Structures are given as structure tokens and as C-alpha cells.
Coordinates of C-alpha atoms in Angstrom, one line a residue:
M1 CA -69.2 -32.3 131.8
M2 CA -69.4 -35.7 133.6
I3 CA -71.7 -37.2 130.9
K4 CA -69.1 -36.3 128.3
K5 CA -66.5 -38.2 130.3
L6 CA -68.6 -41.3 130.2
L7 CA -68.7 -41.0 126.4
N8 CA -65.0 -40.6 126.3
I9 CA -64.6 -43.8 128.4
A10 CA -66.9 -45.7 126.1
L11 CA -65.1 -44.6 122.9
C12 CA -61.5 -45.0 124.2
L13 CA -60.8 -47.3 127.2
C14 CA -57.0 -47.4 126.6
F15 CA -55.0 -44.6 128.2
L16 CA -51.3 -44.2 127.4
A17 CA -50.0 -41.9 130.1
S18 CA -46.6 -41.1 128.5
T19 CA -45.3 -41.1 124.9
E20 CA -41.7 -40.6 126.0
V21 CA -39.5 -43.5 125.1
K22 CA -37.6 -44.9 128.1
A23 CA -35.2 -47.7 128.7
Q24 CA -37.5 -49.2 131.4
D25 CA -40.5 -51.3 130.5
T26 CA -43.9 -49.8 130.2
C27 CA -46.2 -50.6 133.1
H28 CA -49.4 -52.3 131.9
V29 CA -52.3 -51.8 134.3
A30 CA -55.9 -52.9 134.0
L31 CA -58.6 -51.0 135.8
M32 CA -62.0 -52.8 136.1
V33 CA -64.7 -50.5 137.2
P34 CA -68.5 -50.8 137.1
L35 CA -69.5 -48.1 134.6
Y36 CA -72.7 -49.7 133.2
L37 CA -72.0 -48.2 129.8
E38 CA -74.8 -50.1 128.2
Q39 CA -77.1 -47.8 130.1
V40 CA -75.5 -44.7 128.6
D41 CA -77.8 -44.4 125.5
D42 CA -78.8 -41.4 123.4
E43 CA -81.6 -40.5 125.8
F44 CA -79.2 -40.5 128.7
F45 CA -76.9 -38.0 126.8
E46 CA -79.7 -35.7 125.7
S47 CA -81.1 -35.5 129.3
E48 CA -80.3 -32.4 131.3
P49 CA -78.0 -33.2 134.3
S50 CA -79.9 -33.6 137.6
N51 CA -79.5 -34.9 141.1
K52 CA -81.6 -37.9 140.1
M53 CA -79.3 -38.7 137.2
L54 CA -76.3 -38.6 139.5
L55 CA -77.8 -41.5 141.5
T56 CA -78.0 -43.8 138.4
K57 CA -75.7 -46.8 138.0
P58 CA -73.4 -45.2 135.4
F59 CA -72.4 -42.6 138.1
S60 CA -72.1 -45.0 141.0
F61 CA -68.3 -45.6 140.8
L62 CA -67.3 -42.9 138.4
H63 CA -65.6 -40.9 141.1
F64 CA -63.4 -43.9 141.8
Y65 CA -62.2 -43.8 138.2
E66 CA -61.7 -40.1 138.3
G67 CA -59.7 -40.2 141.5
F68 CA -57.6 -43.1 140.1
M69 CA -56.9 -41.0 137.0
I70 CA -55.7 -38.0 139.0
A71 CA -53.3 -40.4 140.8
A72 CA -52.1 -41.9 137.5
D73 CA -51.4 -38.4 136.1
S74 CA -49.5 -37.5 139.2
V75 CA -47.3 -40.6 139.3
V76 CA -46.6 -40.4 135.6
S77 CA -45.5 -36.7 136.0
M78 CA -43.5 -37.1 139.2
R79 CA -41.8 -40.5 138.4
D80 CA -41.5 -40.0 134.6
M81 CA -43.4 -43.3 134.4
I82 CA -44.6 -44.9 131.2
L83 CA -48.0 -46.2 132.0
D84 CA -50.3 -48.2 129.7
L85 CA -53.7 -48.1 131.5
K86 CA -56.6 -50.0 130.1
V87 CA -60.1 -49.6 131.6
Y88 CA -62.8 -52.3 131.5
D89 CA -66.4 -51.8 132.3
V90 CA -67.0 -54.8 134.6
D91 CA -69.9 -54.7 137.0
N92 CA -71.8 -57.6 138.7
D93 CA -72.5 -59.2 135.4
T94 CA -70.1 -62.2 135.2
Q95 CA -70.2 -62.2 131.4
K96 CA -68.4 -58.9 131.4
A97 CA -65.6 -60.4 133.5
T98 CA -65.5 -63.4 131.1
D99 CA -65.2 -61.0 128.1
A100 CA -62.5 -59.0 129.9
I101 CA -60.2 -62.0 130.5
A102 CA -60.6 -63.0 126.8
D103 CA -58.7 -59.9 125.9
P104 CA -55.1 -61.1 124.9
W105 CA -53.7 -57.8 126.2
L106 CA -54.7 -58.7 129.8
A107 CA -52.5 -61.8 130.0
D108 CA -49.4 -59.5 130.0
A109 CA -50.7 -57.0 132.5
D110 CA -48.5 -56.1 135.4
M111 CA -51.4 -55.4 137.7
I112 CA -55.2 -55.5 137.8
V113 CA -57.4 -53.3 140.0
G114 CA -60.9 -54.6 140.4
P115 CA -63.5 -55.9 139.7
F116 CA -65.6 -54.5 142.5
Y117 CA -68.2 -57.3 142.8
I118 CA -67.4 -60.7 144.3
K119 CA -68.5 -63.1 141.5
P120 CA -66.7 -61.2 138.7
F121 CA -63.7 -60.7 141.0
K122 CA -63.4 -64.5 141.5
I123 CA -63.4 -65.0 137.8
V124 CA -60.7 -62.4 137.2
S125 CA -58.6 -63.4 140.2
E126 CA -58.4 -67.0 139.0
F127 CA -57.2 -65.7 135.6
A128 CA -54.7 -63.5 137.5
A129 CA -53.4 -66.5 139.4
L130 CA -52.9 -68.4 136.2
H131 CA -50.8 -65.6 134.7
N132 CA -49.2 -64.6 138.0
I133 CA -50.6 -61.1 138.0
P134 CA -51.2 -59.1 141.2
I135 CA -54.8 -58.2 141.6
V136 CA -56.2 -55.5 143.9
N137 CA -59.7 -55.8 145.5
P138 CA -60.8 -52.2 146.2
V139 CA -64.0 -52.6 148.3
T140 CA -64.7 -55.9 150.0
P141 CA -63.9 -56.4 153.7
R142 CA -64.3 -60.2 153.3
T143 CA -61.1 -62.1 154.2
D144 CA -62.0 -65.2 152.1
V145 CA -60.9 -63.4 148.9
V146 CA -57.2 -63.7 150.0
E147 CA -57.4 -67.2 151.3
N148 CA -55.4 -69.5 149.0
H149 CA -54.9 -66.6 146.6
P150 CA -51.3 -65.3 147.1
N151 CA -51.6 -62.8 144.3
V152 CA -54.7 -61.0 145.7
I153 CA -54.3 -57.8 147.6
K154 CA -57.3 -56.7 149.7
V155 CA -57.5 -53.0 150.5
K156 CA -60.5 -52.8 152.8
P157 CA -59.6 -54.0 156.4
S158 CA -61.7 -56.7 158.0
I159 CA -63.5 -56.3 161.3
E160 CA -61.2 -58.9 162.8
S161 CA -58.2 -56.8 162.1
Q162 CA -59.5 -54.1 164.5
M163 CA -58.4 -56.4 167.3
M164 CA -54.7 -55.7 166.6
Q165 CA -55.1 -51.9 167.1
L166 CA -57.5 -52.4 170.0
D167 CA -54.8 -54.5 171.6
S168 CA -52.2 -51.7 171.2
L169 CA -54.8 -49.1 172.3
I170 CA -55.5 -50.8 175.7
K171 CA -51.9 -51.8 176.3
N172 CA -50.5 -48.3 175.7
H173 CA -53.2 -46.0 176.9
Y174 CA -55.8 -47.8 179.1
H175 CA -53.9 -50.5 181.0
S176 CA -54.7 -48.9 184.3
N177 CA -58.5 -48.9 183.7
S178 CA -61.3 -51.4 184.6
V179 CA -62.8 -52.5 181.3
F180 CA -66.5 -53.0 180.6
I181 CA -67.4 -55.0 177.5
I182 CA -71.0 -54.4 176.4
R183 CA -72.6 -56.6 173.8
Q184 CA -76.1 -56.2 172.5
D185 CA -77.2 -59.7 173.5
T186 CA -75.8 -63.2 174.2
Y187 CA -75.7 -64.2 170.6
S188 CA -74.1 -61.1 169.0
D189 CA -70.7 -61.7 167.5
T190 CA -69.5 -64.1 170.2
A191 CA -66.1 -64.8 168.7
I192 CA -65.2 -61.1 168.4
V193 CA -66.5 -60.3 171.9
N194 CA -64.5 -63.2 173.3
K195 CA -61.4 -61.9 171.6
I196 CA -62.0 -58.4 173.1
N197 CA -62.3 -60.0 176.5
E198 CA -59.0 -61.9 176.0
I199 CA -57.2 -58.7 174.9
A200 CA -58.5 -56.6 177.8
S201 CA -57.7 -59.3 180.4
R202 CA -54.2 -59.7 179.0
N203 CA -53.3 -56.0 178.9
I204 CA -54.8 -54.3 182.0
D205 CA -52.8 -54.0 185.2
S206 CA -54.0 -56.1 188.2
C207 CA -54.5 -52.9 190.1
S208 CA -54.0 -49.2 190.0
Y209 CA -52.6 -47.0 192.7
V210 CA -54.6 -43.8 193.3
G211 CA -53.4 -41.0 195.6
N212 CA -55.4 -40.7 198.8
K213 CA -55.5 -37.0 198.4
H214 CA -57.2 -37.4 195.1
I215 CA -59.7 -39.9 196.6
V216 CA -60.5 -37.7 199.6
N217 CA -61.1 -34.6 197.3
T218 CA -63.3 -36.7 195.0
I219 CA -65.4 -38.0 197.9
K220 CA -65.8 -34.4 199.2
S221 CA -66.9 -33.1 195.8
H222 CA -69.5 -35.9 195.3
Q223 CA -70.9 -35.5 198.9
K224 CA -71.1 -31.8 198.5
R225 CA -73.2 -32.3 195.3
W226 CA -75.4 -34.9 196.9
K227 CA -76.1 -32.5 199.8
Y228 CA -77.0 -29.7 197.4
L229 CA -79.4 -32.1 195.6
K230 CA -80.8 -33.3 198.9
I231 CA -79.7 -36.9 198.2
N232 CA -79.3 -39.1 201.3
Y233 CA -75.9 -40.6 201.7
N234 CA -73.7 -42.3 204.4
A235 CA -70.9 -39.8 205.2
S236 CA -68.7 -42.6 206.6
E237 CA -69.0 -44.9 203.7
Y238 CA -68.3 -44.2 200.0
L239 CA -68.8 -46.9 197.4
T240 CA -66.6 -47.2 194.4
D241 CA -64.9 -50.0 192.5
N242 CA -67.3 -52.4 194.3
I243 CA -65.6 -51.5 197.7
S244 CA -66.3 -49.1 200.5
L245 CA -63.9 -46.2 201.3
N246 CA -63.7 -44.0 204.4
A247 CA -62.5 -40.5 203.8
D248 CA -61.5 -39.9 207.5
S249 CA -59.3 -43.0 207.5
L250 CA -57.6 -42.0 204.2
K251 CA -56.9 -38.5 205.6
R252 CA -54.6 -40.0 208.2
V253 CA -52.4 -41.3 205.4
I254 CA -53.1 -38.5 203.0
D255 CA -49.7 -38.8 201.3
D256 CA -50.0 -42.5 200.6
S257 CA -52.1 -44.2 197.9
T258 CA -54.8 -46.9 197.7
A259 CA -54.7 -49.9 195.4
L260 CA -57.9 -50.3 193.4
R261 CA -58.4 -53.6 191.5
N262 CA -58.8 -53.5 187.8
M263 CA -61.5 -55.8 186.4
V264 CA -62.8 -56.9 183.0
V265 CA -66.6 -57.0 183.3
N266 CA -68.7 -58.5 180.5
I267 CA -72.2 -57.1 180.1
N268 CA -75.2 -58.5 178.2
Y269 CA -77.1 -55.3 177.5
K270 CA -80.4 -57.1 176.8
S271 CA -80.6 -58.7 180.2
D272 CA -78.3 -56.5 182.4
S273 CA -78.7 -53.0 180.9
L274 CA -75.8 -50.9 182.3
N275 CA -76.3 -52.0 186.0
P276 CA -72.9 -53.8 186.2
V277 CA -71.2 -50.5 185.3
K278 CA -72.8 -48.9 188.3
D279 CA -71.8 -51.8 190.5
Y280 CA -68.1 -52.0 189.5
A281 CA -67.1 -48.7 187.9
S282 CA -64.6 -46.4 189.6
S283 CA -65.3 -42.8 190.4
M284 CA -61.6 -42.3 191.2
R285 CA -60.0 -43.0 187.8
N286 CA -61.0 -43.6 184.2
N287 CA -63.2 -46.5 183.1
L288 CA -62.9 -47.9 179.6
I289 CA -66.2 -49.1 178.1
I290 CA -66.0 -51.1 174.9
V291 CA -69.3 -51.4 173.1
Y292 CA -69.8 -53.9 170.3
G293 CA -72.9 -53.7 168.2
N294 CA -74.2 -53.1 164.7
D295 CA -77.7 -51.8 165.5
K296 CA -78.4 -48.0 165.4
V297 CA -81.2 -48.2 168.0
F298 CA -78.8 -50.0 170.4
A299 CA -76.1 -47.4 169.6
N300 CA -78.5 -44.5 170.5
E301 CA -79.5 -46.2 173.8
I302 CA -75.9 -46.7 174.8
V303 CA -74.9 -43.1 174.0
N304 CA -77.9 -41.7 176.0
K305 CA -77.4 -44.0 179.0
V306 CA -73.6 -43.7 179.2
T307 CA -73.9 -39.9 179.0
K308 CA -75.9 -40.0 182.3
L309 CA -73.2 -42.2 183.9
I310 CA -70.6 -39.6 183.1
E311 CA -72.1 -37.5 185.9
H312 CA -70.7 -40.0 188.4
Y313 CA -67.8 -41.8 186.7
P314 CA -64.9 -40.8 184.4
I315 CA -65.5 -42.8 181.2
T316 CA -64.0 -43.4 177.8
V317 CA -66.1 -45.3 175.3
V318 CA -64.7 -47.4 172.4
M319 CA -67.4 -47.9 169.8
L320 CA -67.0 -51.0 167.7
P321 CA -67.1 -52.1 164.9
E322 CA -68.1 -49.1 162.7
W323 CA -70.2 -46.6 164.6
S324 CA -69.0 -43.9 162.3
K325 CA -71.7 -45.1 159.9
F326 CA -74.4 -44.2 162.4
T327 CA -75.8 -40.7 161.9
G328 CA -77.7 -38.7 164.4
L329 CA -75.5 -39.5 167.5
F330 CA -75.1 -36.2 169.2
N331 CA -71.6 -34.8 169.1
D332 CA -72.0 -33.2 172.6
N333 CA -72.5 -36.6 174.1
L334 CA -69.7 -38.2 172.1
M335 CA -67.3 -35.5 173.4
K336 CA -68.5 -36.0 177.0
M337 CA -67.7 -39.7 176.8
H338 CA -64.4 -39.1 174.9
A339 CA -65.7 -41.5 172.2
I340 CA -63.2 -43.5 170.2
Y341 CA -64.1 -44.7 166.7
F342 CA -62.5 -47.2 164.3
D343 CA -63.0 -46.2 160.7
D344 CA -61.5 -47.4 157.4
K345 CA -61.4 -43.8 156.3
H346 CA -60.7 -40.5 157.9
I347 CA -60.3 -37.3 155.8
D348 CA -58.4 -34.4 157.4
Y349 CA -59.5 -31.4 155.4
Q350 CA -56.7 -29.3 157.0
N351 CA -54.2 -31.6 155.4
I352 CA -52.4 -29.9 152.5
R353 CA -52.5 -33.1 150.3
V354 CA -56.2 -33.4 150.8
Q355 CA -56.7 -29.7 149.9
S356 CA -54.6 -30.1 146.8
F357 CA -56.6 -33.2 145.7
I358 CA -59.9 -31.4 146.2
C359 CA -58.7 -28.5 144.1
K360 CA -57.5 -30.8 141.3
F361 CA -60.8 -32.7 141.4
R362 CA -62.9 -29.6 141.2
N363 CA -60.9 -28.1 138.4
R364 CA -60.9 -31.3 136.3
Y365 CA -64.4 -32.6 137.0
E366 CA -66.4 -29.5 138.2
T367 CA -67.8 -31.3 141.2
E368 CA -66.9 -32.3 144.8
P369 CA -65.1 -35.6 145.3
N370 CA -67.0 -38.3 147.2
D371 CA -65.6 -41.2 149.2
Y372 CA -64.9 -43.3 146.1
A373 CA -62.8 -40.5 144.7
Y374 CA -60.5 -40.5 147.7
L375 CA -60.3 -44.3 147.6
G376 CA -59.6 -44.3 143.9
F377 CA -56.7 -41.8 144.4
D378 CA -55.2 -43.7 147.3
I379 CA -55.2 -47.0 145.4
G380 CA -53.8 -45.5 142.3
W381 CA -51.2 -43.5 144.1
Y382 CA -50.0 -46.4 146.3
F383 CA -49.9 -49.2 143.8
L384 CA -48.7 -47.2 140.7
N385 CA -45.8 -45.9 142.8
A386 CA -45.1 -49.4 144.1
L387 CA -45.3 -50.9 140.6
D388 CA -42.9 -48.3 139.2
L389 CA -40.5 -48.7 142.1
F390 CA -40.5 -52.5 142.5
G391 CA -41.7 -53.8 139.1
D392 CA -42.5 -57.5 139.0
H393 CA -41.4 -57.9 142.6
M394 CA -43.9 -55.4 143.9
V395 CA -45.9 -57.8 146.1
K396 CA -42.8 -59.0 148.0
Y397 CA -42.3 -55.5 149.4
L398 CA -45.9 -54.6 150.3
D399 CA -45.5 -55.5 154.0
D400 CA -42.7 -52.9 154.3
Y401 CA -43.9 -50.3 151.8
E402 CA -45.8 -47.2 153.0
I403 CA -46.4 -43.8 151.6
P404 CA -48.7 -40.9 152.7
L405 CA -52.3 -41.3 151.4
L406 CA -55.4 -39.2 151.7
Q407 CA -57.9 -41.1 153.9
T408 CA -56.0 -44.0 155.5
R409 CA -52.8 -46.0 155.6
F410 CA -52.0 -49.3 154.0
H411 CA -50.4 -52.0 156.3
F412 CA -50.4 -55.2 154.3
Q413 CA -49.8 -58.6 155.8
K414 CA -50.0 -62.2 154.7
K415 CA -51.7 -64.5 157.2
S416 CA -50.0 -67.5 155.6
E417 CA -47.7 -68.4 152.7
E418 CA -50.8 -69.5 150.7
S419 CA -52.8 -66.3 151.3
G420 CA -52.8 -63.0 149.7
Y421 CA -52.1 -59.6 151.3
E422 CA -54.7 -57.9 153.5
N423 CA -54.7 -54.3 154.7
M424 CA -54.8 -54.5 158.5
F425 CA -55.0 -50.7 159.3
W426 CA -57.9 -48.8 160.8
N427 CA -58.0 -45.1 161.5
V428 CA -58.6 -44.7 165.2
Y429 CA -59.9 -41.3 166.2
Q430 CA -61.4 -39.6 169.2
F431 CA -63.8 -36.7 169.8
K432 CA -61.8 -33.9 171.4
G433 CA -63.7 -30.6 171.5
Y434 CA -65.6 -30.5 168.2
N435 CA -62.8 -32.1 166.3
K436 CA -62.0 -35.7 165.4
V437 CA -58.4 -36.3 166.3
L438 CA -56.5 -39.3 165.1
L439 CA -54.9 -41.4 167.8
K440 CA -51.6 -43.2 167.8
T441 CA -52.5 -46.6 169.2
G442 CA -48.9 -47.9 169.1
Y443 CA -49.7 -50.2 166.3
E444 CA -48.4 -47.8 163.6
K445 CA -45.1 -48.5 161.9

């Protein structure tokens, strides 16, 4: 079934989505997807489908095309749109990009989606700039593709754009916490870590007032546990927040509260491990730990060590930049530390729109959609609706235009008059029970 589709693409790459004559102009859209059609030979067609075949290049981005086509059919049907969609096979071979822009049809296109690879995209984006055509980059997180290219629209958010939602997250939910920023070593992503430090310092309160009754009860609970474990402790001195508290003194003003200072503590994991957390963390209120690192071994060590700290301190851990890509982190530990992830995609399988898409994809293509299928649908659904609604002025409305999507949201912004539009939105979710629950950081429109 899927192999036959590749043949259909090869034989006819022009798709006219409606034959009805309308007063409005037809929307001309070019889709440039890496299909590697030159590798689809007779031997390929005659081979029996197998898992190994599904890993070959011609299948790499096929789900994106298929998801995009479901979106195109839906927009055409719902909006009575006349869509002239032309598909080009453009991979990382720059000659294919050069051949595509030589097509006279492309000069009059209303929008181009792709190419996926940087060098071909640069060739086509320069052509698009010359002809004032909006061009969508589907997959790169690199911000340089929009610099000095006002017609480029970048869908994947950059790591730097996480800072906007982190700012809102701390300001609206964790301003009464001490914040511990853990980096892997001195040299890892210094600029980003410095930005995190600036955000935390600006947003946390100078101190938090904690009820004395709560403090006394917490001290009693911990001392009772230490006694049971036969751990020596000083009954008149309880250390927390880098200060000493006395339960008997607090009992005399049990209805009052105690001011505990909030701090931002920077930790170099390579040299300090998590010792500064033990020195400055509070056992009386939540502590926010922000971990920044790209190494899986580092991630595993952090999860294991922080899980042990939770026995003594209430902790929430924000894992940056993209710990969702690390497999093998135990969900039980993530739940204990109330782990918060930033992810450019989050699919809620209980969502009726997601369920509807999965049914359509299964019925049409006889397989399960992968991540590229959801991305292809979201891009097709968003931009084809916008193109039909706003026409030639589409890009002017992107910063205010939002519609429901399957796996994310698009919040487009221009950094300058000379730059293109960049999606700034990250899904922020937290482990609650065995579920991943989306959080509202306060950044949302």
C-alpha cells in the first residue's frame, strides 16, 4: 500500500484539490519533501514490504507528506478551498533544489513548505525572497534561517526560546522557592545558564513566610524518623535554609510565621556534585531545581541523586533543554521529583482531534502515524487555513493567528523588521501520577 503511494507520487506530483470554479483565486502551494524517488526502482517495488524496508530513505519523510495531505483534504473540504498543490522531491542534494526553482510554476506560488535540509533550503529561500513568497521551514531549530530573511517562517522553536516560558513558569508558580541551577560543568552552555540565573534572580521573592506551626510539625516529623533510624541529632537545633531553627522557641509564637530567605544557587555538578543543595535547600517549603545538560549519563545521575534528596526536601525539577529525548529515566523517580519537561511536541491521545486523525491515517495508509505525520498535519492545517483566510497578507497576521493543532501550538514572532517569523512555543508538561499533564506557564495567549 505505502509503496504504491510512492509510485503515485513519482507519476503525478501535481494535486488539484478542488475542481469547483470559485470567484476567489486558487491557492498555489509547493511542498518540498525528501522522497528519494531515484531509489524507488523496479527491485524496490518487487520486494515484499518489511521493517527493514521501512527504514530506507524513501520512507524517511513519507509520513510528513501523508499527514500534510490529510490536512489539505480537510481544509479543502471545510473551507471550500481551491488548492493547487505541487510536490517536489527535494532532499539534501542541492541540484534537486536548483531544478525545483527552475520550474516556471514555482515563481507564482503563494507558499512553499520545505525543503527540509539546510543547504537546499537556503537555495529555495533565496528564490522565495526574490519572488516575495512565504517559505516554511518544517524541521530546523536553528535561528539563523530567519535572520535577514523576512519571508521565512520557522516552525521548530529554538532552545533560546525556552527562556520565555521558563520566565513565566517561575514568575507565576515558583516565585516563593529557592532556585538551584545545576550545570554539567563550567563550560556547558554558559550563555543559556547565565540567562536562567538572570530569570530566576529577577522573579523569586526575597523571602517566603512559612507558618511556625508547619515548621514545628515538620521538625517533629523529621526527628521522629531520625530517632527510629537511630540517627544522632541535636534536638535543640534544626538546620534548614542554611540557618538553625529551634522548635521550642517557635512553639511560643505558634500562630506567627518565620521569614525564610530565597536564594539562587549555581552549581557546577562536575566539581560540587549536589552538596550545595544539601547546604541551602529548605525542608519547610518547595525547592526548584533547574538542570541544564545534554548528556544522558549526566541525566541519569541527576535523577538518581535528586530522588534520594526528596527524602529530606520537597523538590520540583525542571529538566532542560530536551530531556524528553532521554529514554530509560524511571517514571517513578520523575513522579517523585514532580519533573517538568519542555518539549516541542506533546500528543494527548485522549484528545478527540488526535483520535480522529489517527483513525483517518489508519484508514487511508493502513499504518500508525509517526511524529512526522503529526508535524505534517499541523503545518498543513495551520498554514493552509491561514493562506485561505488571509491570502497574500498571511505573514502579517501570523503573530496573532492561532488555531488548535495536534501536538503543539504555534506562537510566531519576529525578532526584528529584517528577520522572519519564528515559533516560540514549547509544550511544558509535568509528571503527575503516571500521566504527563500540560502546564499553563502564563506565557500562553
